[in-house]
């Protein structure tokens, strides 16, 4: 761990809304997935799914920027959790992708579904790893002061 | 995530630590359960690949039954009991219970949803003129809400609690704050599960 175990409580420290933004991104791709799945086995209209997918990707990009600007953060704990969770959710996403391919989803709808599954497979590990690491990050007094 | 804690003495919560028996090591992801998860994932994958009705129905019914039952039982029966336990008892129960849930719930959810979508396609329930189509779209919405709660709120809290409990001196306030999420979402999850029961029994009888 990069953080120490003494000092102010981790509950005192305020973090950017990384988990909230990732949860909203997850919610958006869930909505997009519902829109697409409700048309199966027909070819779905893609306008609305592409809009929600774009919004989800934008949120995720903002999220990653906010995350990497953090100081005094338990990065080793974050990466430990993130890589194992990513493996688990990549398997889940791969299975869903397989089901869509098996059901003859092709072309643009498959691209949109794949992009949504990538957002899903990244956002869930991001939420889990951030939640674990934020409570493992003991702030220095200086970082507490600068973030207030 | 599979790391083991150093041997520590004490219980959760500052100031309660010194005379208690040694806390058990918490394995966040129980490795012994992974082969069972792998078997389930392979079984569901084969069922989808083969489009076989019975395995798909088996995975969906068994997975869905377990998901709903566990959610309702834990939320309405086990949760309130844990809430009335002493802090050391609560900590010990959580340390033994939560790691199992880390494996069981995602597996059961994956089994239910993957097999369910394929089953709907095989039996034609998703066809636009099928009387079950609207019910299934509503069930997608219900499952979507539950998925966001489970993946975005509950699972991160569950894993964070286990990591906190693995610390030499777990912070009781942090654990209490994280566990509040389960209390806040129990009612909504219960409502969604009851809605799922209504929808699925309608679909099965139309």
Coordinates of C-alpha atoms in Angstrom, one line a residue:
Chain A
X1 CA 0.0 0.0 0.0
X2 CA 1.1 3.5 -0.7
X3 CA -0.9 4.9 2.1
X4 CA 0.1 5.0 5.7
X5 CA -2.1 3.7 8.5
X6 CA -1.9 6.7 10.8
X7 CA -3.3 10.2 10.6
X8 CA -6.7 11.7 10.0
X9 CA -9.7 9.4 9.3
X10 CA -10.3 8.4 5.8
X11 CA -14.0 9.5 6.3
X12 CA -12.9 13.1 6.6
X13 CA -11.4 13.2 3.1
X14 CA -13.5 14.3 0.1
X15 CA -13.0 12.6 -3.2
X16 CA -14.2 13.5 -6.7
X17 CA -17.4 11.5 -7.7
X18 CA -15.5 8.8 -9.5
X19 CA -17.8 6.0 -8.3
X20 CA -21.0 8.0 -9.0
X21 CA -19.9 8.9 -12.5
X22 CA -19.0 5.3 -13.3
X23 CA -22.3 4.1 -11.9
X24 CA -24.1 6.6 -14.1
X25 CA -22.1 5.4 -17.1
X26 CA -23.0 1.8 -16.2
X27 CA -26.7 2.8 -15.9
X28 CA -26.5 4.4 -19.4
X29 CA -25.1 1.3 -21.0
X30 CA -27.7 -0.8 -19.2
X31 CA -30.4 1.4 -20.7
X32 CA -28.8 1.1 -24.1
X33 CA -28.6 -2.7 -23.7
X34 CA -32.3 -2.8 -22.8
X35 CA -33.2 -0.8 -25.9
X36 CA -31.3 -3.1 -28.1
X37 CA -32.3 -6.4 -26.4
X38 CA -36.0 -5.4 -26.6
X39 CA -35.8 -5.5 -30.4
X40 CA -34.1 -8.9 -30.6
X41 CA -34.2 -10.9 -32.8
X42 CA -34.9 -7.9 -35.2
X43 CA -32.3 -5.3 -36.1
X44 CA -32.7 -2.5 -33.6
X45 CA -32.7 1.3 -34.4
X46 CA -29.3 2.6 -33.3
X47 CA -29.7 6.3 -32.8
X48 CA -30.7 6.2 -29.1
X49 CA -28.3 3.4 -28.2
X50 CA -25.4 5.4 -29.8
X51 CA -26.4 8.5 -27.9
X52 CA -26.4 6.8 -24.5
X53 CA -23.2 5.0 -25.4
X54 CA -21.5 8.2 -26.3
X55 CA -22.7 9.8 -23.1
X56 CA -21.4 6.8 -21.1
X57 CA -18.0 6.9 -22.8
X58 CA -17.7 10.6 -22.2
X59 CA -18.5 10.1 -18.5
X60 CA -16.0 7.3 -18.2
X61 CA -13.3 9.5 -19.8
X62 CA -14.0 12.3 -17.4
X63 CA -14.0 9.8 -14.6
X64 CA -10.6 8.5 -15.5
X65 CA -9.2 12.0 -15.8
X66 CA -10.6 12.8 -12.3
X67 CA -9.2 9.5 -11.0
X68 CA -5.6 10.1 -12.3
X69 CA -5.5 13.6 -10.8
X70 CA -5.8 12.1 -7.3
X71 CA -2.9 12.5 -4.9
X72 CA -2.3 10.4 -1.7
X73 CA -4.4 7.6 -3.2
X74 CA -3.8 3.9 -2.5
X75 CA -2.9 3.1 -6.1
X76 CA -1.4 -0.3 -5.5
X77 CA -4.6 -1.3 -3.7
X78 CA -6.6 0.2 -6.6
X79 CA -4.7 -1.8 -9.3
X80 CA -4.8 -5.0 -7.3
X81 CA -8.6 -4.9 -7.1
X82 CA -9.1 -3.4 -10.6
X83 CA -7.1 -6.1 -12.5
X84 CA -8.9 -9.1 -10.8
X85 CA -12.3 -7.4 -11.2
X86 CA -11.5 -6.6 -14.8
X87 CA -10.8 -10.3 -15.4
X88 CA -14.1 -11.3 -13.9
X89 CA -16.2 -8.7 -15.7
X90 CA -14.3 -9.3 -19.0
X91 CA -15.5 -12.9 -18.7
X92 CA -19.0 -11.8 -18.0
X93 CA -18.9 -9.3 -20.9
X94 CA -17.4 -12.0 -23.2
X95 CA -20.3 -14.3 -22.4
X96 CA -22.9 -11.7 -23.2
X97 CA -21.1 -10.9 -26.5
X98 CA -21.0 -14.5 -27.3
X99 CA -24.8 -14.7 -26.8
X100 CA -25.3 -11.8 -29.2
X101 CA -23.0 -13.2 -31.8
X102 CA -24.7 -16.6 -31.4
X103 CA -28.0 -14.9 -32.2
X104 CA -26.6 -13.5 -35.4
X105 CA -26.1 -9.9 -34.3
X106 CA -23.8 -8.5 -37.0
X107 CA -22.5 -5.2 -38.4
X108 CA -23.2 -1.9 -36.7
X109 CA -25.5 -3.3 -33.9
X110 CA -22.6 -5.7 -32.9
X111 CA -20.2 -2.8 -32.8
X112 CA -22.5 -0.8 -30.5
X113 CA -23.1 -3.9 -28.3
X114 CA -19.4 -4.5 -28.1
X115 CA -18.7 -0.9 -27.1
X116 CA -21.4 -1.0 -24.4
X117 CA -19.9 -4.2 -23.1
X118 CA -16.5 -2.6 -22.9
X119 CA -17.9 0.3 -20.9
X120 CA -19.6 -2.3 -18.6
X121 CA -16.4 -4.4 -18.2
X122 CA -14.4 -1.3 -17.3
X123 CA -16.9 0.7 -15.2
X124 CA -17.7 -2.0 -12.7
X125 CA -14.1 -2.8 -11.8
X126 CA -13.5 0.9 -11.7
X127 CA -16.3 1.4 -9.1
X128 CA -15.1 -1.6 -7.0
X129 CA -11.4 -0.7 -7.1
X130 CA -12.1 3.0 -6.4
X131 CA -14.4 2.2 -3.4
X132 CA -11.8 -0.2 -1.9
X133 CA -8.8 2.2 -2.5
X134 CA -10.5 5.3 -1.2
X135 CA -10.9 3.7 2.2
X136 CA -7.3 2.5 2.0
X137 CA -6.0 6.0 1.3
X138 CA -5.0 7.7 4.5
X139 CA -4.7 11.4 3.6
X140 CA -1.9 13.6 4.8
X141 CA -2.9 16.7 6.6
X142 CA -1.6 18.7 3.6
X143 CA -3.8 16.9 1.1
X144 CA -6.8 17.3 3.4
X145 CA -6.2 21.1 3.6
X146 CA -5.6 21.4 -0.2
X147 CA -8.8 19.5 -1.0
X148 CA -11.1 21.7 1.2
Chain B
X1 CA -8.2 -9.6 -4.2
X2 CA -7.3 -13.1 -3.2
X3 CA -4.6 -12.0 -0.7
X4 CA -4.7 -13.1 2.9
X5 CA -4.6 -10.9 5.9
X6 CA -1.8 -10.9 8.4
X7 CA -2.8 -12.6 11.6
X8 CA -4.4 -10.0 13.8
X9 CA -6.0 -9.9 17.2
X10 CA -9.2 -8.0 17.9
X11 CA -12.6 -7.2 16.6
X12 CA -14.0 -4.5 14.3
X13 CA -14.2 -1.1 15.9
X14 CA -11.7 1.0 17.6
X15 CA -11.2 0.4 21.3
X16 CA -12.6 -3.1 21.3
X17 CA -9.6 -4.9 20.1
X18 CA -7.3 -6.1 22.8
X19 CA -8.8 -9.2 24.5
X20 CA -10.8 -10.8 21.8
X21 CA -9.8 -14.1 20.1
X22 CA -7.8 -13.9 16.9
X23 CA -9.9 -12.9 13.9
X24 CA -10.0 -15.3 11.0
X25 CA -8.1 -14.6 7.9
X26 CA -10.5 -13.3 5.3
X27 CA -10.0 -14.5 1.7
X28 CA -11.9 -11.8 -0.3
X29 CA -12.5 -14.3 -3.2
X30 CA -12.8 -17.9 -1.9
X31 CA -10.5 -19.7 -4.3
X32 CA -12.1 -23.1 -3.6
X33 CA -15.3 -21.8 -5.1
X34 CA -13.8 -20.8 -8.4
X35 CA -13.9 -24.3 -10.0
X36 CA -17.7 -24.4 -9.3
X37 CA -18.1 -21.0 -10.9
X38 CA -16.1 -22.2 -13.9
X39 CA -18.3 -25.2 -14.3
X40 CA -21.5 -23.1 -14.1
X41 CA -20.1 -20.6 -16.7
X42 CA -19.1 -23.5 -19.1
X43 CA -22.5 -25.1 -18.6
X44 CA -24.3 -21.9 -19.5
X45 CA -22.1 -21.2 -22.4
X46 CA -22.7 -24.7 -23.8
X47 CA -26.4 -24.3 -23.3
X48 CA -26.4 -21.0 -25.3
X49 CA -24.1 -22.4 -28.0
X50 CA -26.4 -25.5 -28.4
X51 CA -29.6 -23.6 -28.1
X52 CA -30.9 -26.5 -26.0
X53 CA -34.2 -25.8 -24.3
X54 CA -33.9 -27.9 -21.2
X55 CA -30.4 -26.6 -20.1
X56 CA -31.4 -23.0 -20.8
X57 CA -34.6 -23.4 -18.8
X58 CA -32.7 -25.2 -16.0
X59 CA -30.1 -22.4 -15.8
X60 CA -32.7 -19.6 -15.9
X61 CA -35.1 -21.2 -13.4
X62 CA -32.4 -22.4 -11.0
X63 CA -30.4 -19.2 -11.2
X64 CA -33.5 -16.9 -11.0
X65 CA -34.9 -18.9 -8.1
X66 CA -31.7 -18.6 -6.2
X67 CA -31.2 -14.9 -7.0
X68 CA -34.7 -13.9 -5.8
X69 CA -34.6 -16.2 -2.8
X70 CA -31.2 -15.1 -1.6
X71 CA -32.0 -11.4 -2.2
X72 CA -35.2 -11.6 -0.3
X73 CA -33.9 -13.9 2.5
X74 CA -30.8 -11.9 3.1
X75 CA -32.6 -8.5 2.8
X76 CA -35.6 -9.3 4.9
X77 CA -34.5 -12.1 7.3
X78 CA -30.7 -12.3 7.7
X79 CA -30.1 -8.5 7.4
X80 CA -32.3 -7.5 10.4
X81 CA -30.8 -10.3 12.5
X82 CA -27.2 -9.1 11.7
X83 CA -28.3 -5.6 12.7
X84 CA -29.2 -6.8 16.2
X85 CA -26.0 -8.8 16.7
X86 CA -23.2 -7.6 18.9
X87 CA -20.3 -5.9 17.0
X88 CA -17.9 -8.8 17.4
X89 CA -20.6 -11.3 16.3
X90 CA -21.5 -9.1 13.4
X91 CA -17.9 -8.9 12.3
X92 CA -17.4 -12.6 12.5
X93 CA -20.6 -13.4 10.6
X94 CA -19.7 -10.8 7.9
X95 CA -16.1 -12.2 7.6
X96 CA -17.5 -15.7 6.8
X97 CA -20.6 -14.7 4.9
X98 CA -19.5 -11.8 2.5
X99 CA -16.7 -13.7 0.7
X100 CA -19.2 -16.4 -0.3
X101 CA -21.6 -13.8 -1.6
X102 CA -18.7 -12.3 -3.7
X103 CA -18.8 -15.6 -5.7
X104 CA -22.4 -16.7 -5.5
X105 CA -24.3 -13.6 -6.5
X106 CA -22.4 -12.6 -9.8
X107 CA -22.5 -16.3 -10.8
X108 CA -26.2 -16.7 -10.2
X109 CA -27.0 -13.4 -11.9
X110 CA -24.9 -14.2 -15.0
X111 CA -26.5 -17.7 -15.1
X112 CA -30.0 -16.2 -14.9
X113 CA -29.6 -13.4 -17.4
X114 CA -27.6 -15.1 -20.1
X115 CA -29.8 -18.2 -20.1
X116 CA -32.9 -16.1 -19.8
X117 CA -32.3 -13.9 -22.9
X118 CA -31.4 -17.0 -24.9
X119 CA -34.5 -18.9 -23.7
X120 CA -36.7 -16.0 -24.6
X121 CA -35.3 -16.0 -28.1
X122 CA -35.6 -19.8 -28.5
X123 CA -39.2 -20.0 -27.4
X124 CA -40.1 -16.8 -29.3
X125 CA -41.2 -14.7 -26.3
X126 CA -39.3 -11.7 -27.7
X127 CA -41.1 -11.7 -31.0
X128 CA -43.0 -8.3 -31.3
X129 CA -46.4 -10.0 -31.7
X130 CA -45.8 -12.4 -28.8
X131 CA -48.1 -11.5 -25.8
X132 CA -45.1 -11.9 -23.5
X133 CA -42.9 -9.3 -25.3
X134 CA -44.1 -6.3 -23.3
X135 CA -43.7 -8.3 -20.0
X136 CA -40.1 -9.2 -21.0
X137 CA -39.2 -5.6 -21.8
X138 CA -40.5 -4.6 -18.3
X139 CA -38.5 -7.4 -16.8
X140 CA -35.4 -6.0 -18.6
X141 CA -36.0 -2.7 -16.9
X142 CA -36.5 -4.3 -13.5
X143 CA -33.3 -6.3 -13.9
X144 CA -31.5 -3.2 -15.2
X145 CA -32.3 -1.3 -12.0
X146 CA -31.2 -4.3 -9.9
X147 CA -28.0 -4.7 -11.9
X148 CA -27.0 -1.0 -11.4
X149 CA -27.7 -1.3 -7.6
X150 CA -25.9 -4.6 -7.3
X151 CA -22.8 -3.7 -9.4
X152 CA -22.6 0.0 -8.7
X153 CA -23.5 0.1 -5.0
X154 CA -23.6 -3.2 -3.2
X155 CA -20.7 -5.2 -4.6
X156 CA -18.1 -2.4 -4.2
X157 CA -19.3 -2.0 -0.6
X158 CA -19.1 -5.7 0.0
X159 CA -15.5 -5.9 -1.2
X160 CA -14.5 -2.7 0.5
X161 CA -15.8 -4.0 3.8
X162 CA -13.8 -7.2 3.4
X163 CA -10.6 -5.2 2.7
X164 CA -11.3 -3.0 5.7
X165 CA -11.8 -6.1 7.9
X166 CA -8.4 -7.4 6.7
X167 CA -6.6 -4.4 8.1
X168 CA -4.7 -4.8 11.3
X169 CA -7.0 -2.2 12.9
X170 CA -10.3 -2.1 11.0
X171 CA -12.2 1.2 11.2
X172 CA -15.7 0.5 12.5
X173 CA -17.0 3.8 11.2
X174 CA -15.9 2.9 7.7
X175 CA -17.6 -0.5 7.9
X176 CA -20.8 1.0 9.3
X177 CA -20.9 3.6 6.5
X178 CA -20.4 1.0 3.8
X179 CA -23.0 -1.4 5.4
X180 CA -25.6 1.4 5.3
X181 CA -25.8 0.9 1.6
X182 CA -27.3 -2.6 2.2
X183 CA -29.9 -1.1 4.5
X184 CA -30.8 1.7 2.1
X185 CA -31.2 -0.5 -1.0
X186 CA -32.8 -3.6 0.7
X187 CA -36.4 -2.2 0.3
X188 CA -35.9 -1.3 -3.4
X189 CA -34.2 -4.6 -4.2
X190 CA -37.0 -6.5 -2.4
X191 CA -39.6 -4.6 -4.4
X192 CA -37.8 -5.3 -7.7
X193 CA -37.6 -9.0 -6.8
X194 CA -41.3 -9.2 -6.1
X195 CA -42.0 -7.5 -9.4
X196 CA -39.8 -10.1 -11.1
X197 CA -41.8 -12.9 -9.5
X198 CA -45.0 -11.3 -10.8
X199 CA -43.6 -10.8 -14.3
X200 CA -42.1 -14.3 -14.6
X201 CA -45.2 -16.1 -13.4
X202 CA -47.2 -14.1 -15.9
X203 CA -44.8 -15.0 -18.7
X204 CA -44.9 -18.7 -17.8
X205 CA -48.7 -18.8 -17.8
X206 CA -49.6 -16.8 -20.9

